[in-house]
mmCIF file of C-alpha atoms in Angstrom:
data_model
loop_
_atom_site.group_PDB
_atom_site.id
_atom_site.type_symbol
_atom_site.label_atom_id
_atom_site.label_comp_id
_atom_site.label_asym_id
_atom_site.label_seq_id
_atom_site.Cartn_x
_atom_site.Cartn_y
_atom_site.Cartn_z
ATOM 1 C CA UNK B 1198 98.696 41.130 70.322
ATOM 2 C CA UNK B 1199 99.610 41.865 73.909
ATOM 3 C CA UNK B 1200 98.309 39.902 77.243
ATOM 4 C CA UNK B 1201 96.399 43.411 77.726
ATOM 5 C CA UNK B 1202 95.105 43.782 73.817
ATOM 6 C CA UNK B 1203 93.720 39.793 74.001
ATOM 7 C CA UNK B 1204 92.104 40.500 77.417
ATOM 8 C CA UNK B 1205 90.701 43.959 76.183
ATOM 9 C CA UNK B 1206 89.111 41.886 73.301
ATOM 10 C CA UNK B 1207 87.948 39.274 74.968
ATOM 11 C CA UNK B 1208 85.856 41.858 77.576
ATOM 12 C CA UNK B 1209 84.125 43.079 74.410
ATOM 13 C CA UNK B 1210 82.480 39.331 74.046
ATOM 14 C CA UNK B 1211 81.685 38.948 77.832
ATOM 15 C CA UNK B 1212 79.748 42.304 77.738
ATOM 16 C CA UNK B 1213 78.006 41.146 74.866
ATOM 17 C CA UNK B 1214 77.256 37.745 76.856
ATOM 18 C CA UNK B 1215 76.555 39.610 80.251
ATOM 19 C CA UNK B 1216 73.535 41.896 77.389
ATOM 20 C CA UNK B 1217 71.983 39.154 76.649
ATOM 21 C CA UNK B 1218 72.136 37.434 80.313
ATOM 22 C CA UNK B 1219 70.374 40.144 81.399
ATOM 23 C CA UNK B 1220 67.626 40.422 78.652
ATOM 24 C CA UNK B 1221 67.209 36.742 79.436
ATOM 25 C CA UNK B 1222 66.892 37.360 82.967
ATOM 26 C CA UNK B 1223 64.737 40.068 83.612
ATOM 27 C CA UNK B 1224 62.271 38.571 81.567
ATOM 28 C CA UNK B 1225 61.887 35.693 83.701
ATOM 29 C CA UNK B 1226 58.876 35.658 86.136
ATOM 30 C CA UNK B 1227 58.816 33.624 89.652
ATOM 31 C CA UNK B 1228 57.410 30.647 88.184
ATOM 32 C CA UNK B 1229 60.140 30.609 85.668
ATOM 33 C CA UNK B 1230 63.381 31.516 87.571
ATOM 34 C CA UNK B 1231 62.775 28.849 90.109
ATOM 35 C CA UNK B 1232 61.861 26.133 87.497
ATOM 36 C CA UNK B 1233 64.385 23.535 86.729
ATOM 37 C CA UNK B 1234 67.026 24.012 84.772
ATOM 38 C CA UNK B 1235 69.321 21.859 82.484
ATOM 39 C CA UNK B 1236 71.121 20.857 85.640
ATOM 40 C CA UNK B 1237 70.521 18.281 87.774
ATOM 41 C CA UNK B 1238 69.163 19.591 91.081
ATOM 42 C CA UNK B 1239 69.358 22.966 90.188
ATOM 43 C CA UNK B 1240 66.589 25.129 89.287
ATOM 44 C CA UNK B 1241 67.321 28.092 87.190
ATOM 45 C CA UNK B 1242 67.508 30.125 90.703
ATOM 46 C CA UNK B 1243 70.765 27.908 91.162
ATOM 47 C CA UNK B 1244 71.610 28.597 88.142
ATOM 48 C CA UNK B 1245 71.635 32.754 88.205
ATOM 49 C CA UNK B 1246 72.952 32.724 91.892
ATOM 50 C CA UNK B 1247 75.991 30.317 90.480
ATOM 51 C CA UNK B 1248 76.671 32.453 87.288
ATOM 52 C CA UNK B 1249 76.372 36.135 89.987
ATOM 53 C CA UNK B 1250 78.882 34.666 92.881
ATOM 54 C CA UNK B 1251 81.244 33.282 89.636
ATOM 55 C CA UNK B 1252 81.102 37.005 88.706
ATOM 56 C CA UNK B 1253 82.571 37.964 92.086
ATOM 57 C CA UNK B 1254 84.799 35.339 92.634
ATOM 58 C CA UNK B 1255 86.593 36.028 89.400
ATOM 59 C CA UNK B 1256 86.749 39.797 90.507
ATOM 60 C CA UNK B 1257 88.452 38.515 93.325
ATOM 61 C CA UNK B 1258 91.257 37.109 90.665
ATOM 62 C CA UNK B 1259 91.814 40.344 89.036
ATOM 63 C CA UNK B 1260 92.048 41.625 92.130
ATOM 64 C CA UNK B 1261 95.014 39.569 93.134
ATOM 65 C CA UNK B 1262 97.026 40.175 89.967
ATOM 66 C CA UNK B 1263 96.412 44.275 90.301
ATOM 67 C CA UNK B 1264 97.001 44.109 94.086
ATOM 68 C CA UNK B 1265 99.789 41.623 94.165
ATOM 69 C CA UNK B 1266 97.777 40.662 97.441
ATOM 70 C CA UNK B 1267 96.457 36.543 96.735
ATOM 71 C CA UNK B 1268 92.808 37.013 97.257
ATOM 72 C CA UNK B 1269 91.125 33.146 96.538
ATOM 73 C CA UNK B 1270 88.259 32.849 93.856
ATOM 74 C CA UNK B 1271 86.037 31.465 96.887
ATOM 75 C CA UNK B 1272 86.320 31.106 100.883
ATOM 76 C CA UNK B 1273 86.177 27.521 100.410
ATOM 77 C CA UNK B 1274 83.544 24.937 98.492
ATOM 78 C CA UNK B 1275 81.264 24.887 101.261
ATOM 79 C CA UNK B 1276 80.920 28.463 101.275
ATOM 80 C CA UNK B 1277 80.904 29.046 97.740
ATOM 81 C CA UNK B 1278 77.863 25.909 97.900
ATOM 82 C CA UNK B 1279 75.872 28.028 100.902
ATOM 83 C CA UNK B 1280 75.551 31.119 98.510
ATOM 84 C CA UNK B 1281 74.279 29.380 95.913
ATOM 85 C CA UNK B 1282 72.050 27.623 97.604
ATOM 86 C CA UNK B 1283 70.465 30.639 99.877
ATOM 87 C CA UNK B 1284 70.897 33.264 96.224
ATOM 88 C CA UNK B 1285 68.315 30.469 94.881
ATOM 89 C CA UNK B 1286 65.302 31.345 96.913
ATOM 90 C CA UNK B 1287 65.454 34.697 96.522
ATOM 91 C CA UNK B 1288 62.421 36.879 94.361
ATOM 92 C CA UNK B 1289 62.747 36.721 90.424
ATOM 93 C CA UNK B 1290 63.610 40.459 91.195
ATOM 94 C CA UNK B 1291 66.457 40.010 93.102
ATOM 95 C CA UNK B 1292 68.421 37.662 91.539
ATOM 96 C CA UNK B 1293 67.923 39.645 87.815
ATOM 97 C CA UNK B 1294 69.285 42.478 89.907
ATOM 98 C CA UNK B 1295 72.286 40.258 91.179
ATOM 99 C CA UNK B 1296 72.581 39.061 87.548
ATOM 100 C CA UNK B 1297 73.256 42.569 86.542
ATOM 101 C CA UNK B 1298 74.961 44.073 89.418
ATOM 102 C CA UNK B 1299 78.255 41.264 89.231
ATOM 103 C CA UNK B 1300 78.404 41.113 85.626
ATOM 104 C CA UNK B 1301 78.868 44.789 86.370
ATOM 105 C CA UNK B 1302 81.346 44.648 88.926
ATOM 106 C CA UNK B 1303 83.531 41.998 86.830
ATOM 107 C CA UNK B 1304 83.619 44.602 83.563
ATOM 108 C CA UNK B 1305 84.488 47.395 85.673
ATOM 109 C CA UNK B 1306 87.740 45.700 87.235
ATOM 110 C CA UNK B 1307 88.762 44.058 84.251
ATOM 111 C CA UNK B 1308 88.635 47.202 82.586
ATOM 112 C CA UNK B 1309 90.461 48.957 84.883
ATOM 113 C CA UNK B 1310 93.415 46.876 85.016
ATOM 114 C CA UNK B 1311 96.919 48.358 84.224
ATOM 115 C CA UNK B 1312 98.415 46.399 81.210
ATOM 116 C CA UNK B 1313 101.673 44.818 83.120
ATOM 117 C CA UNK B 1314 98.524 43.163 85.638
ATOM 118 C CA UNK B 1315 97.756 41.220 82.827
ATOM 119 C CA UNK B 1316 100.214 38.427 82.629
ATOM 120 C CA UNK B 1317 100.253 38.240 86.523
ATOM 121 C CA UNK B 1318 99.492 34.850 87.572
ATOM 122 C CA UNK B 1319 96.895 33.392 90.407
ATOM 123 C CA UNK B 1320 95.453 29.956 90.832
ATOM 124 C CA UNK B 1321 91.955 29.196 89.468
ATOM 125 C CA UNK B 1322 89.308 27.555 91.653
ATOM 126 C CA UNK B 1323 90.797 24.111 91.078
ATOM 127 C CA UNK B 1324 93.853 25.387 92.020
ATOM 128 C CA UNK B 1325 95.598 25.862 88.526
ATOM 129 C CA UNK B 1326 97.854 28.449 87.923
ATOM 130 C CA UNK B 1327 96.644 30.957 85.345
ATOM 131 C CA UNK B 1328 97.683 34.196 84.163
ATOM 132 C CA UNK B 1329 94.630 37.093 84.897
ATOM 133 C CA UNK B 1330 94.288 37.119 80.995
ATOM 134 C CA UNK B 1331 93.143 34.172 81.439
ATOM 135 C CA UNK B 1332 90.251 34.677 83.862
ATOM 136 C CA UNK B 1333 88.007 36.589 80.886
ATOM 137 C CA UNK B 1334 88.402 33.029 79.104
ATOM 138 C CA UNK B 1335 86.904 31.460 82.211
ATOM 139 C CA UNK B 1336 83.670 34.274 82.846
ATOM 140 C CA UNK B 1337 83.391 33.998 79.132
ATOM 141 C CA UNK B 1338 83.360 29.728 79.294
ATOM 142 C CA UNK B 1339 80.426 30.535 82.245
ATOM 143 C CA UNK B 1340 78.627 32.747 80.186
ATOM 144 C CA UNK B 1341 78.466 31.010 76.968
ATOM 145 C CA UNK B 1342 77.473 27.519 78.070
ATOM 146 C CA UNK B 1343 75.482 28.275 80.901
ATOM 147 C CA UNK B 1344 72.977 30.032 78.255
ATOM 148 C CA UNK B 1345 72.148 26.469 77.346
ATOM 149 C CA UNK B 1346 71.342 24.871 80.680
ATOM 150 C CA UNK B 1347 69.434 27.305 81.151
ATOM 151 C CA UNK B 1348 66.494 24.938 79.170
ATOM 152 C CA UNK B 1349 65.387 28.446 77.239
ATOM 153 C CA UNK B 1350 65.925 27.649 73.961
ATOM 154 C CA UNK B 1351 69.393 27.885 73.445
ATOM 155 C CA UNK B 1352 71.196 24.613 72.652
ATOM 156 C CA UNK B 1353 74.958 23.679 71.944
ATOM 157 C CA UNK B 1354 74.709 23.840 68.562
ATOM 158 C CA UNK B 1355 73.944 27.793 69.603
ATOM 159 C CA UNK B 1356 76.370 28.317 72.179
ATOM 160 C CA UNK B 1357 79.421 27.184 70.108
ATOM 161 C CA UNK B 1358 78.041 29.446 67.458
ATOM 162 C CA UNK B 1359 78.192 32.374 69.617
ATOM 163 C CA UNK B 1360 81.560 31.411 70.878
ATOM 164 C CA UNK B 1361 83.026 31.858 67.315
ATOM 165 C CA UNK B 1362 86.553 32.244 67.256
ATOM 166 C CA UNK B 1363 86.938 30.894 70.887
ATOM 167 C CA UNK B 1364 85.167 28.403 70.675
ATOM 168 C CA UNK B 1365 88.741 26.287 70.393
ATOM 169 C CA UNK B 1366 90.138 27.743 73.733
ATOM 170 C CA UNK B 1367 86.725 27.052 75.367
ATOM 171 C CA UNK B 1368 86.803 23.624 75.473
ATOM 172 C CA UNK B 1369 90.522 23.194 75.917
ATOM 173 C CA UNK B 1370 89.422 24.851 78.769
ATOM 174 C CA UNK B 1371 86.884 22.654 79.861
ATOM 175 C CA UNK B 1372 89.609 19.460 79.131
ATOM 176 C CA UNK B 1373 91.883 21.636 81.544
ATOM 177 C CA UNK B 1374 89.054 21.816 83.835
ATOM 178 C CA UNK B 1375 88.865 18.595 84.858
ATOM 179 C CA UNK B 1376 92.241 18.543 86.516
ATOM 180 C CA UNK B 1377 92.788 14.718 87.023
ATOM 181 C CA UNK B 1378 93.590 11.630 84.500
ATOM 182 C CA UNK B 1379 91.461 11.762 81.287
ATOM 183 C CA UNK B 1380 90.641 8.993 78.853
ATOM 184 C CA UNK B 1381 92.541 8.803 75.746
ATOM 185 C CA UNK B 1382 90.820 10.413 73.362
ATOM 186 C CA UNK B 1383 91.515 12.488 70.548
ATOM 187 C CA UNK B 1384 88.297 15.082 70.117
ATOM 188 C CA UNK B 1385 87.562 16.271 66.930
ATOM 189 C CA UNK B 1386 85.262 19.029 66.033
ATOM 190 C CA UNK B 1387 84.321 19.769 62.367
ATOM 191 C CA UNK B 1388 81.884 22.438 61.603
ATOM 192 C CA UNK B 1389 79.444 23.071 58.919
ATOM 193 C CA UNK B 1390 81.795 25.046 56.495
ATOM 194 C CA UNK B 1391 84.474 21.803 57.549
ATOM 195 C CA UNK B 1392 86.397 23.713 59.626
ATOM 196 C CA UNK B 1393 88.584 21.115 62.098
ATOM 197 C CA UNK B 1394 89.548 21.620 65.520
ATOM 198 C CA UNK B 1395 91.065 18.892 67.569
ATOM 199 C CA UNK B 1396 92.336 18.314 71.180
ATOM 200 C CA UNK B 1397 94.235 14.974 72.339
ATOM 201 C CA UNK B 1398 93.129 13.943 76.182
ATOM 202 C CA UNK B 1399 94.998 11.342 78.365
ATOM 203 C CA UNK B 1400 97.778 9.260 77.614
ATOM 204 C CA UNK B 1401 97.771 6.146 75.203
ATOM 205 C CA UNK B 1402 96.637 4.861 72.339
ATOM 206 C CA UNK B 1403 93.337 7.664 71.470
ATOM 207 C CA UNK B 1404 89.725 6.844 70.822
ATOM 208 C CA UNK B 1405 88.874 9.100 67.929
ATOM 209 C CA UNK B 1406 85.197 11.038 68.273
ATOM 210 C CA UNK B 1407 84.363 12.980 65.786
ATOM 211 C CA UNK B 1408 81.038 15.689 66.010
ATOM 212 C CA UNK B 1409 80.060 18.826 65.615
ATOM 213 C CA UNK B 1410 81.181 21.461 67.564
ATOM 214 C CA UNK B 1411 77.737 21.710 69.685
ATOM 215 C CA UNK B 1412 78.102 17.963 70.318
ATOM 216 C CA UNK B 1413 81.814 18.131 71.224
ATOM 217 C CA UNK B 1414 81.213 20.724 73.349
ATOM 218 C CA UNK B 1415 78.052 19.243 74.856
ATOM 219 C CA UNK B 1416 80.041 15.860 75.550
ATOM 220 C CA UNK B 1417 83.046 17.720 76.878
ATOM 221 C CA UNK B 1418 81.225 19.975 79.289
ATOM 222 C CA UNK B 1419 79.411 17.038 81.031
ATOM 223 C CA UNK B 1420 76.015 17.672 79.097
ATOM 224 C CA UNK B 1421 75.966 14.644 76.659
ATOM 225 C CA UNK B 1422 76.836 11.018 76.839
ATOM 226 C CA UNK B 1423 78.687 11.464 73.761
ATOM 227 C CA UNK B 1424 76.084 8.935 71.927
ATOM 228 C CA UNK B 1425 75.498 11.555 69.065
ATOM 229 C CA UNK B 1426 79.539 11.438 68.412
ATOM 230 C CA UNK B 1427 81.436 9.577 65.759
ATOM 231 C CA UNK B 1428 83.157 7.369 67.760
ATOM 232 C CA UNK B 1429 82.437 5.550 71.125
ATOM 233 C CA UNK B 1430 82.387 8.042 73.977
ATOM 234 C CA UNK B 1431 84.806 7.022 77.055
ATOM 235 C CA UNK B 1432 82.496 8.259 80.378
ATOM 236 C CA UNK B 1433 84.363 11.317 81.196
ATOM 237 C CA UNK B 1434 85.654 11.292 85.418
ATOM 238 C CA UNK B 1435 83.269 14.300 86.537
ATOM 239 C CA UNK B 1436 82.491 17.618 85.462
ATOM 240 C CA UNK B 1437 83.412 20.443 88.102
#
């Protein structure tokens, strides 16, 4: 497959993800949206307002590789924080509609993009250098394991599920993520038909943890203590 056929394909997951975002989200009253969610110090509010400015600030990726003009996912940290932040006391209302609107916005760039656009490569909010292929992995990573700190019923066990086929490039992306040193570990996911995925972290002799692939991706994204894993767990350095 080309960079354009994987990217086209991968669109076709993050509009289903964005359908049921927005099922999810317009049925949430007041009381609900600003409740907390899986997160710590961040109601589902934060939560919504997060997964809407991610929305634009990936648009502002594809952007760059069609324009050839370097457009940055966010002004800066502080003022990617201050939209959160102020999109969280907004009316139930309002953020569904914000909800809607980016995951809008982001389908209709990415499916406009010319084919050679593609491989075209920009730097990632941690300042990695990735080719705009790879920004529907990222907006697909949001979409998929927000659902579960969202505290509405979906766990890991779900999320990884949904991910399917991807679910392998998901959390190499969430190792990638981290950008600094990691503990040596060598991750090993086994599912319930005893399909294996692994990744090897750090440098070093490896801890080996073995779990499912809801618990290795629950432990990986920050969400778990890795106590439910075969193995001891190494505290991972921060989740970003």
């Amino acid at each position: 497959m080309t960079a354009s056929e994987r990217a086209h394909a991968l669109l076709n997951r993050v509009r289903a993800l964005h359908d049921e975002w927005a099922r999810l989200t317009r049925g949430l009253d007041e009381e609900a949206v600003h409740a907390p969610s899986g997160l710590p110090g961040w109601t589902r509010a934060h939560l919504l307002s997060h997964l809407a400015r991610n929305a634009d600030g990936l648009v502002n990726l594809l952007t760059w590789a069609k324009s050839g003009v370097e457009t940055p996912m966010y002004a800066g940290e502080a003022a990617r924080d201050d939209d959160i932040e102020k999109g969280a006391y907004r009316s139930a209302e309002e953020i569904a509609e914000d909800v809607v609107a980016s995951a809008a916005r982001f389908v209709e760039v990415a499916a406009s993009m010319p084919d050679d656009a593609w491989p075209v490569r920009v730097r990632a909010r941690q300042g990695r250098e990735i080719p705009a292929e790879f920004v529907l992995w990222l907006r697909l990573s949001e979409t998929a394991i927000h659902l579960a700190d969202l505290d509405l019923g979906y766990d890991f066990a779900r999320v990884a599920e949904l991910l399917g086929d991807e679910f392998e490039i998901v959390v190499g992306n969430a190792i990638g993520m981290y950008g600094g040193e990691l503990p040596s570990v060598l991750l090993v996911a086994v599912g319930e038909d005893g399909t294996r995925h692994e990744w090897r972290m750090g440098t070093g002799e490896p801890v080996t943890l073995t779990g499912s692939p809801g618990e290795v991706l629950a432990w990986i994204t920050g969400r778990s203590d890795g106590s439910t894993l075969d193995g001891t767990a190494p505290p991972l350095p921060h989740w970003l």
